[in-house]
PDB file of C-alpha atoms in Angstrom:
ATOM      1  CA  GLY A   1      70.606 -26.502  30.426  1.00  0.00           C
ATOM      2  CA  ALA A   2      71.184 -27.832  26.944  1.00  0.00           C
ATOM      3  CA  VAL A   3      70.866 -25.288  24.161  1.00  0.00           C
ATOM      4  CA  VAL A   4      70.373 -25.824  20.457  1.00  0.00           C
ATOM      5  CA  SER A   5      70.844 -22.896  18.113  1.00  0.00           C
ATOM      6  CA  GLN A   6      69.008 -22.971  14.789  1.00  0.00           C
ATOM      7  CA  HIS A   7      69.621 -20.449  12.008  1.00  0.00           C
ATOM      8  CA  PRO A   8      68.168 -18.699  10.226  1.00  0.00           C
ATOM      9  CA  SER A   9      64.944 -18.176  12.145  1.00  0.00           C
ATOM     10  CA  TRP A  10      63.187 -17.202   8.958  1.00  0.00           C
ATOM     11  CA  VAL A  11      64.068 -17.092   5.279  1.00  0.00           C
ATOM     12  CA  ILE A  12      62.319 -16.074   2.080  1.00  0.00           C
ATOM     13  CA  CYS A  13      63.702 -17.443  -1.145  1.00  0.00           C
ATOM     14  CA  LYS A  14      62.785 -17.580  -4.793  1.00  0.00           C
ATOM     15  CA  SER A  15      61.443 -20.746  -6.337  1.00  0.00           C
ATOM     16  CA  GLY A  16      64.253 -22.876  -7.720  1.00  0.00           C
ATOM     17  CA  THR A  17      66.921 -21.740  -5.288  1.00  0.00           C
ATOM     18  CA  SER A  18      68.427 -23.717  -2.411  1.00  0.00           C
ATOM     19  CA  VAL A  19      68.311 -22.868   1.253  1.00  0.00           C
ATOM     20  CA  LYS A  20      70.570 -24.151   4.038  1.00  0.00           C
ATOM     21  CA  ILE A  21      69.431 -24.361   7.645  1.00  0.00           C
ATOM     22  CA  GLU A  22      71.947 -24.890  10.440  1.00  0.00           C
ATOM     23  CA  CYS A  23      71.436 -26.589  13.781  1.00  0.00           C
ATOM     24  CA  ARG A  24      74.124 -26.412  16.473  1.00  0.00           C
ATOM     25  CA  SER A  25      74.244 -27.935  19.926  1.00  0.00           C
ATOM     26  CA  LEU A  26      76.043 -25.275  21.969  1.00  0.00           C
ATOM     27  CA  ASP A  27      76.961 -26.982  25.210  1.00  0.00           C
ATOM     28  CA  PHE A  28      76.748 -30.689  24.556  1.00  0.00           C
ATOM     29  CA  GLN A  29      77.595 -33.236  21.926  1.00  0.00           C
ATOM     30  CA  ALA A  30      74.627 -34.461  19.954  1.00  0.00           C
ATOM     31  CA  THR A  31      74.986 -38.096  19.049  1.00  0.00           C
ATOM     32  CA  THR A  32      71.862 -37.882  16.956  1.00  0.00           C
ATOM     33  CA  MET A  33      70.056 -35.008  15.303  1.00  0.00           C
ATOM     34  CA  PHE A  34      66.519 -35.013  13.979  1.00  0.00           C
ATOM     35  CA  TRP A  35      64.828 -32.784  11.440  1.00  0.00           C
ATOM     36  CA  TYR A  36      61.107 -32.127  11.589  1.00  0.00           C
ATOM     37  CA  ARG A  37      58.622 -30.288   9.454  1.00  0.00           C
ATOM     38  CA  GLN A  38      55.550 -28.604  10.877  1.00  0.00           C
ATOM     39  CA  PHE A  39      52.614 -27.268   8.888  1.00  0.00           C
ATOM     40  CA  PRO A  40      50.382 -24.536  10.366  1.00  0.00           C
ATOM     41  CA  LYS A  41      48.247 -25.744  13.234  1.00  0.00           C
ATOM     42  CA  GLN A  42      49.683 -29.248  12.958  1.00  0.00           C
ATOM     43  CA  SER A  43      52.097 -31.402  14.895  1.00  0.00           C
ATOM     44  CA  LEU A  44      55.723 -32.184  14.109  1.00  0.00           C
ATOM     45  CA  MET A  45      56.477 -34.711  11.408  1.00  0.00           C
ATOM     46  CA  LEU A  46      59.863 -36.386  11.456  1.00  0.00           C
ATOM     47  CA  MET A  47      61.722 -36.004   8.176  1.00  0.00           C
ATOM     48  CA  ALA A  48      65.046 -37.656   8.910  1.00  0.00           C
ATOM     49  CA  THR A  49      67.457 -38.854  11.575  1.00  0.00           C
ATOM     50  CA  SER A  50      71.174 -38.232  11.303  1.00  0.00           C
ATOM     51  CA  ASN A  51      74.173 -39.498  13.208  1.00  0.00           C
ATOM     52  CA  GLU A  52      77.547 -37.807  13.065  1.00  0.00           C
ATOM     53  CA  GLY A  53      79.659 -39.021  10.198  1.00  0.00           C
ATOM     54  CA  SER A  54      77.042 -41.243   8.599  1.00  0.00           C
ATOM     55  CA  LYS A  55      74.255 -40.870   6.069  1.00  0.00           C
ATOM     56  CA  ALA A  56      70.914 -39.659   7.279  1.00  0.00           C
ATOM     57  CA  THR A  57      67.960 -42.013   7.524  1.00  0.00           C
ATOM     58  CA  TYR A  58      64.899 -40.526   5.868  1.00  0.00           C
ATOM     59  CA  GLU A  59      61.292 -41.225   6.777  1.00  0.00           C
ATOM     60  CA  GLN A  60      59.007 -42.722   4.189  1.00  0.00           C
ATOM     61  CA  GLY A  61      57.868 -40.163   1.653  1.00  0.00           C
ATOM     62  CA  VAL A  62      60.691 -37.685   2.275  1.00  0.00           C
ATOM     63  CA  GLU A  63      62.857 -37.053  -0.796  1.00  0.00           C
ATOM     64  CA  LYS A  64      66.476 -37.433   0.248  1.00  0.00           C
ATOM     65  CA  ASP A  65      67.733 -35.665  -2.885  1.00  0.00           C
ATOM     66  CA  LYS A  66      65.564 -32.672  -2.131  1.00  0.00           C
ATOM     67  CA  PHE A  67      66.280 -32.432   1.587  1.00  0.00           C
ATOM     68  CA  LEU A  68      70.031 -32.885   1.969  1.00  0.00           C
ATOM     69  CA  ILE A  69      71.226 -33.499   5.492  1.00  0.00           C
ATOM     70  CA  ASN A  70      74.832 -33.236   6.598  1.00  0.00           C
ATOM     71  CA  HIS A  71      75.980 -34.114  10.120  1.00  0.00           C
ATOM     72  CA  ALA A  72      79.686 -33.424   9.911  1.00  0.00           C
ATOM     73  CA  SER A  73      80.360 -33.047  13.630  1.00  0.00           C
ATOM     74  CA  LEU A  74      78.816 -33.836  16.987  1.00  0.00           C
ATOM     75  CA  THR A  75      77.637 -30.257  17.301  1.00  0.00           C
ATOM     76  CA  LEU A  76      76.466 -29.317  13.823  1.00  0.00           C
ATOM     77  CA  SER A  77      73.868 -30.609  11.404  1.00  0.00           C
ATOM     78  CA  THR A  78      72.575 -28.843   8.306  1.00  0.00           C
ATOM     79  CA  LEU A  79      69.446 -29.273   6.229  1.00  0.00           C
ATOM     80  CA  THR A  80      69.562 -27.983   2.657  1.00  0.00           C
ATOM     81  CA  VAL A  81      66.302 -27.634   0.782  1.00  0.00           C
ATOM     82  CA  THR A  82      67.342 -27.915  -2.850  1.00  0.00           C
ATOM     83  CA  SER A  83      65.437 -26.342  -5.735  1.00  0.00           C
ATOM     84  CA  ALA A  84      62.824 -25.076  -3.343  1.00  0.00           C
ATOM     85  CA  HIS A  85      59.228 -24.674  -4.472  1.00  0.00           C
ATOM     86  CA  PRO A  86      56.256 -22.987  -2.801  1.00  0.00           C
ATOM     87  CA  GLU A  87      55.000 -26.333  -1.479  1.00  0.00           C
ATOM     88  CA  ASP A  88      58.239 -26.605   0.528  1.00  0.00           C
ATOM     89  CA  SER A  89      57.201 -23.559   2.540  1.00  0.00           C
ATOM     90  CA  SER A  90      56.911 -24.697   6.126  1.00  0.00           C
ATOM     91  CA  PHE A  91      58.346 -24.476   9.633  1.00  0.00           C
ATOM     92  CA  TYR A  92      61.441 -26.663   9.957  1.00  0.00           C
ATOM     93  CA  ILE A  93      62.678 -27.678  13.403  1.00  0.00           C
ATOM     94  CA  CYS A  94      65.808 -29.552  14.431  1.00  0.00           C
ATOM     95  CA  SER A  95      66.322 -31.563  17.581  1.00  0.00           C
ATOM     96  CA  ALA A  96      69.573 -32.721  19.096  1.00  0.00           C
ATOM     97  CA  ALA A  97      69.795 -35.787  21.306  1.00  0.00           C
ATOM     98  CA  GLY A  98      72.633 -36.382  23.699  1.00  0.00           C
ATOM     99  CA  VAL A  99      73.904 -36.319  27.253  1.00  0.00           C
ATOM    100  CA  SER A 100      74.082 -32.882  28.811  1.00  0.00           C
ATOM    101  CA  GLY A 101      74.196 -31.097  32.135  1.00  0.00           C
ATOM    102  CA  GLN A 102      76.014 -31.897  35.347  1.00  0.00           C
ATOM    103  CA  ALA A 103      73.720 -34.835  35.998  1.00  0.00           C
ATOM    104  CA  GLY A 104      74.625 -36.326  32.636  1.00  0.00           C
ATOM    105  CA  VAL A 105      71.044 -36.922  31.591  1.00  0.00           C
ATOM    106  CA  TYR A 106      70.222 -38.060  28.076  1.00  0.00           C
ATOM    107  CA  GLY A 107      67.582 -35.899  26.453  1.00  0.00           C
ATOM    108  CA  TYR A 108      66.255 -34.090  23.423  1.00  0.00           C
ATOM    109  CA  THR A 109      66.624 -30.360  22.872  1.00  0.00           C
ATOM    110  CA  PHE A 110      64.832 -28.534  20.098  1.00  0.00           C
ATOM    111  CA  GLY A 111      65.954 -25.603  18.055  1.00  0.00           C
ATOM    112  CA  SER A 112      63.737 -22.546  17.749  1.00  0.00           C
ATOM    113  CA  GLY A 113      62.739 -23.412  14.209  1.00  0.00           C
ATOM    114  CA  THR A 114      63.119 -21.884  10.754  1.00  0.00           C
ATOM    115  CA  ARG A 115      60.169 -20.443   8.873  1.00  0.00           C
ATOM    116  CA  LEU A 116      60.820 -21.024   5.165  1.00  0.00           C
ATOM    117  CA  THR A 117      58.745 -19.159   2.611  1.00  0.00           C
ATOM    118  CA  VAL A 118      59.316 -19.920  -1.056  1.00  0.00           C
ATOM    119  CA  VAL A 119      57.927 -17.346  -3.466  1.00  0.00           C
TER     120      VAL A 119
ATOM    121  CA  THR B   1      53.260 -47.030  12.142  1.00  0.00           C
ATOM    122  CA  GLN B   2      52.918 -45.664  15.642  1.00  0.00           C
ATOM    123  CA  LEU B   3      50.210 -43.060  16.112  1.00  0.00           C
ATOM    124  CA  LEU B   4      49.531 -40.842  19.085  1.00  0.00           C
ATOM    125  CA  GLU B   5      46.113 -39.235  19.180  1.00  0.00           C
ATOM    126  CA  GLN B   6      45.597 -36.265  21.425  1.00  0.00           C
ATOM    127  CA  SER B   7      42.264 -35.002  22.657  1.00  0.00           C
ATOM    128  CA  PRO B   8      40.859 -32.519  22.638  1.00  0.00           C
ATOM    129  CA  GLN B   9      42.375 -30.969  19.533  1.00  0.00           C
ATOM    130  CA  PHE B  10      41.389 -27.483  20.682  1.00  0.00           C
ATOM    131  CA  LEU B  11      40.460 -26.250  24.135  1.00  0.00           C
ATOM    132  CA  SER B  12      39.528 -22.759  25.229  1.00  0.00           C
ATOM    133  CA  ILE B  13      38.704 -22.190  28.895  1.00  0.00           C
ATOM    134  CA  GLN B  14      38.520 -19.423  31.450  1.00  0.00           C
ATOM    135  CA  GLU B  15      41.402 -18.592  33.745  1.00  0.00           C
ATOM    136  CA  GLY B  16      41.184 -20.547  36.978  1.00  0.00           C
ATOM    137  CA  GLU B  17      39.501 -23.625  35.521  1.00  0.00           C
ATOM    138  CA  ASN B  18      40.996 -27.104  35.463  1.00  0.00           C
ATOM    139  CA  LEU B  19      41.597 -29.172  32.353  1.00  0.00           C
ATOM    140  CA  THR B  20      42.914 -32.521  31.187  1.00  0.00           C
ATOM    141  CA  VAL B  21      44.574 -33.367  27.890  1.00  0.00           C
ATOM    142  CA  TYR B  22      44.787 -36.973  26.751  1.00  0.00           C
ATOM    143  CA  CYS B  23      47.353 -38.763  24.624  1.00  0.00           C
ATOM    144  CA  ASN B  24      46.355 -42.234  23.409  1.00  0.00           C
ATOM    145  CA  SER B  25      47.887 -44.934  21.258  1.00  0.00           C
ATOM    146  CA  SER B  26      47.579 -48.616  20.503  1.00  0.00           C
ATOM    147  CA  SER B  27      51.360 -48.884  20.627  1.00  0.00           C
ATOM    148  CA  VAL B  28      53.600 -49.317  23.648  1.00  0.00           C
ATOM    149  CA  PHE B  29      56.267 -46.684  24.190  1.00  0.00           C
ATOM    150  CA  SER B  30      59.537 -46.792  26.080  1.00  0.00           C
ATOM    151  CA  SER B  31      58.852 -43.327  27.454  1.00  0.00           C
ATOM    152  CA  LEU B  32      56.418 -40.491  27.042  1.00  0.00           C
ATOM    153  CA  GLN B  33      57.316 -36.846  26.905  1.00  0.00           C
ATOM    154  CA  TRP B  34      55.176 -33.739  27.045  1.00  0.00           C
ATOM    155  CA  TYR B  35      56.153 -30.501  25.335  1.00  0.00           C
ATOM    156  CA  ARG B  36      54.681 -27.021  25.081  1.00  0.00           C
ATOM    157  CA  GLN B  37      55.245 -25.005  21.938  1.00  0.00           C
ATOM    158  CA  GLU B  38      54.715 -21.266  21.479  1.00  0.00           C
ATOM    159  CA  PRO B  39      54.028 -19.839  17.994  1.00  0.00           C
ATOM    160  CA  GLY B  40      57.216 -19.516  15.942  1.00  0.00           C
ATOM    161  CA  GLU B  41      59.289 -21.425  18.485  1.00  0.00           C
ATOM    162  CA  GLY B  42      60.497 -24.975  18.957  1.00  0.00           C
ATOM    163  CA  PRO B  43      58.872 -27.293  21.506  1.00  0.00           C
ATOM    164  CA  VAL B  44      60.065 -27.046  25.103  1.00  0.00           C
ATOM    165  CA  LEU B  45      60.187 -30.185  27.227  1.00  0.00           C
ATOM    166  CA  LEU B  46      57.877 -30.213  30.236  1.00  0.00           C
ATOM    167  CA  VAL B  47      58.357 -33.746  31.543  1.00  0.00           C
ATOM    168  CA  THR B  48      59.457 -37.278  30.711  1.00  0.00           C
ATOM    169  CA  VAL B  49      57.732 -40.319  32.190  1.00  0.00           C
ATOM    170  CA  VAL B  50      59.235 -43.756  31.746  1.00  0.00           C
ATOM    171  CA  THR B  51      57.499 -46.170  34.126  1.00  0.00           C
ATOM    172  CA  GLY B  52      53.969 -47.500  33.601  1.00  0.00           C
ATOM    173  CA  GLY B  53      51.642 -45.845  36.114  1.00  0.00           C
ATOM    174  CA  GLU B  54      54.134 -43.095  36.858  1.00  0.00           C
ATOM    175  CA  VAL B  55      52.778 -39.750  38.016  1.00  0.00           C
ATOM    176  CA  LYS B  56      54.844 -36.576  37.954  1.00  0.00           C
ATOM    177  CA  LYS B  57      53.886 -33.139  39.197  1.00  0.00           C
ATOM    178  CA  LEU B  58      55.296 -29.872  37.975  1.00  0.00           C
ATOM    179  CA  LYS B  59      53.679 -27.070  39.986  1.00  0.00           C
ATOM    180  CA  ARG B  60      50.076 -26.940  38.664  1.00  0.00           C
ATOM    181  CA  LEU B  61      50.712 -29.607  36.018  1.00  0.00           C
ATOM    182  CA  THR B  62      50.237 -33.317  36.732  1.00  0.00           C
ATOM    183  CA  PHE B  63      51.396 -35.912  34.220  1.00  0.00           C
ATOM    184  CA  GLN B  64      50.481 -39.586  34.238  1.00  0.00           C
ATOM    185  CA  PHE B  65      51.784 -42.475  32.167  1.00  0.00           C
ATOM    186  CA  GLY B  66      49.312 -45.307  31.678  1.00  0.00           C
ATOM    187  CA  ASP B  67      49.999 -48.675  33.284  1.00  0.00           C
ATOM    188  CA  ALA B  68      50.372 -50.286  29.864  1.00  0.00           C
ATOM    189  CA  ARG B  69      52.584 -47.441  28.588  1.00  0.00           C
ATOM    190  CA  LYS B  70      50.211 -46.735  25.734  1.00  0.00           C
ATOM    191  CA  ASP B  71      48.626 -43.540  26.964  1.00  0.00           C
ATOM    192  CA  SER B  72      49.233 -40.470  29.055  1.00  0.00           C
ATOM    193  CA  SER B  73      47.388 -37.498  30.457  1.00  0.00           C
ATOM    194  CA  LEU B  74      48.243 -33.951  31.396  1.00  0.00           C
ATOM    195  CA  HIS B  75      46.108 -32.225  34.011  1.00  0.00           C
ATOM    196  CA  ILE B  76      46.388 -28.504  34.657  1.00  0.00           C
ATOM    197  CA  THR B  77      44.925 -27.018  37.811  1.00  0.00           C
ATOM    198  CA  ALA B  78      43.794 -23.406  37.981  1.00  0.00           C
ATOM    199  CA  ALA B  79      44.846 -22.593  34.436  1.00  0.00           C
ATOM    200  CA  GLN B  80      46.538 -19.267  33.785  1.00  0.00           C
ATOM    201  CA  PRO B  81      46.926 -17.252  30.563  1.00  0.00           C
ATOM    202  CA  GLY B  82      50.609 -18.214  30.549  1.00  0.00           C
ATOM    203  CA  ASP B  83      49.573 -21.827  30.021  1.00  0.00           C
ATOM    204  CA  THR B  84      48.326 -20.945  26.526  1.00  0.00           C
ATOM    205  CA  GLY B  85      50.145 -22.872  23.817  1.00  0.00           C
ATOM    206  CA  LEU B  86      50.315 -26.034  21.752  1.00  0.00           C
ATOM    207  CA  TYR B  87      50.788 -29.111  23.942  1.00  0.00           C
ATOM    208  CA  LEU B  88      52.442 -32.096  22.322  1.00  0.00           C
ATOM    209  CA  CYS B  89      52.986 -35.572  23.665  1.00  0.00           C
ATOM    210  CA  ALA B  90      55.784 -37.637  22.164  1.00  0.00           C
ATOM    211  CA  GLY B  91      56.439 -41.339  22.533  1.00  0.00           C
ATOM    212  CA  GLY B  92      59.892 -42.875  22.651  1.00  0.00           C
ATOM    213  CA  ASP B  93      60.651 -45.898  20.510  1.00  0.00           C
ATOM    214  CA  PHE B  94      62.289 -49.055  21.822  1.00  0.00           C
ATOM    215  CA  GLY B  95      65.683 -49.667  20.289  1.00  0.00           C
ATOM    216  CA  ASN B  96      66.169 -46.290  18.675  1.00  0.00           C
ATOM    217  CA  GLU B  97      66.036 -42.622  19.548  1.00  0.00           C
ATOM    218  CA  LYS B  98      63.070 -41.600  17.416  1.00  0.00           C
ATOM    219  CA  LEU B  99      60.167 -39.729  18.940  1.00  0.00           C
ATOM    220  CA  THR B 100      56.637 -40.018  17.597  1.00  0.00           C
ATOM    221  CA  PHE B 101      54.711 -36.824  18.209  1.00  0.00           C
ATOM    222  CA  GLY B 102      51.045 -36.662  19.040  1.00  0.00           C
ATOM    223  CA  THR B 103      48.521 -34.723  17.018  1.00  0.00           C
ATOM    224  CA  GLY B 104      48.676 -31.786  19.422  1.00  0.00           C
ATOM    225  CA  THR B 105      46.262 -29.875  21.647  1.00  0.00           C
ATOM    226  CA  ARG B 106      45.963 -26.149  21.204  1.00  0.00           C
ATOM    227  CA  LEU B 107      45.088 -24.624  24.563  1.00  0.00           C
ATOM    228  CA  THR B 108      43.848 -21.073  25.045  1.00  0.00           C
ATOM    229  CA  ILE B 109      43.300 -19.662  28.513  1.00  0.00           C
ATOM    230  CA  ILE B 110      41.020 -16.649  28.547  1.00  0.00           C
ATOM    231  CA  PRO B 111      41.827 -14.032  31.199  1.00  0.00           C
TER     232      PRO B 111
END
């Protein structure tokens, strides 16, 4: 089945530094990638949608200058949290959408998430 | 803004019991997906339903999409400890690829 690799799985950084999270679709081409944020005991909240080679579309209330998204290829998207602060601590999850498998079914595959802790 | 409310928010039952989780909205969705998420992991797709009134079975799990495509339910028969997790419904949007996630149901099965 479709696999999405997300790295790192966890990261601790100092306040004011930047952190980059990578999301790779390993066996299919992702036409669209999504980035979500999840607070403890809560559901997923969509932050932004990105298509390869174009600027990401951010959801209302998400600072595009703080959460930089790059989708340079059909298999790789990155989320950079710039000048991170403790309130940015959260669980970040990517999702890749595309056609995969022998049956050629369109679907969504999620990465395993990145736990970011800003101290 | 599309909202998907799940109920109950928390559910703790004994092994062997049956349960139903509901996912309701005032909006119409192109499709409805159900995911299970373990702590520290990403959600894993259980099923996708696309037709109003559709019923899908996955072993002990039965999923139904409402006739009006605004709601869905997940029924688990003879729950097992391995069913423990956060269950999320997600609605597909017409015209784009965005998913709207439900508020989540945290299920605990007690051995």
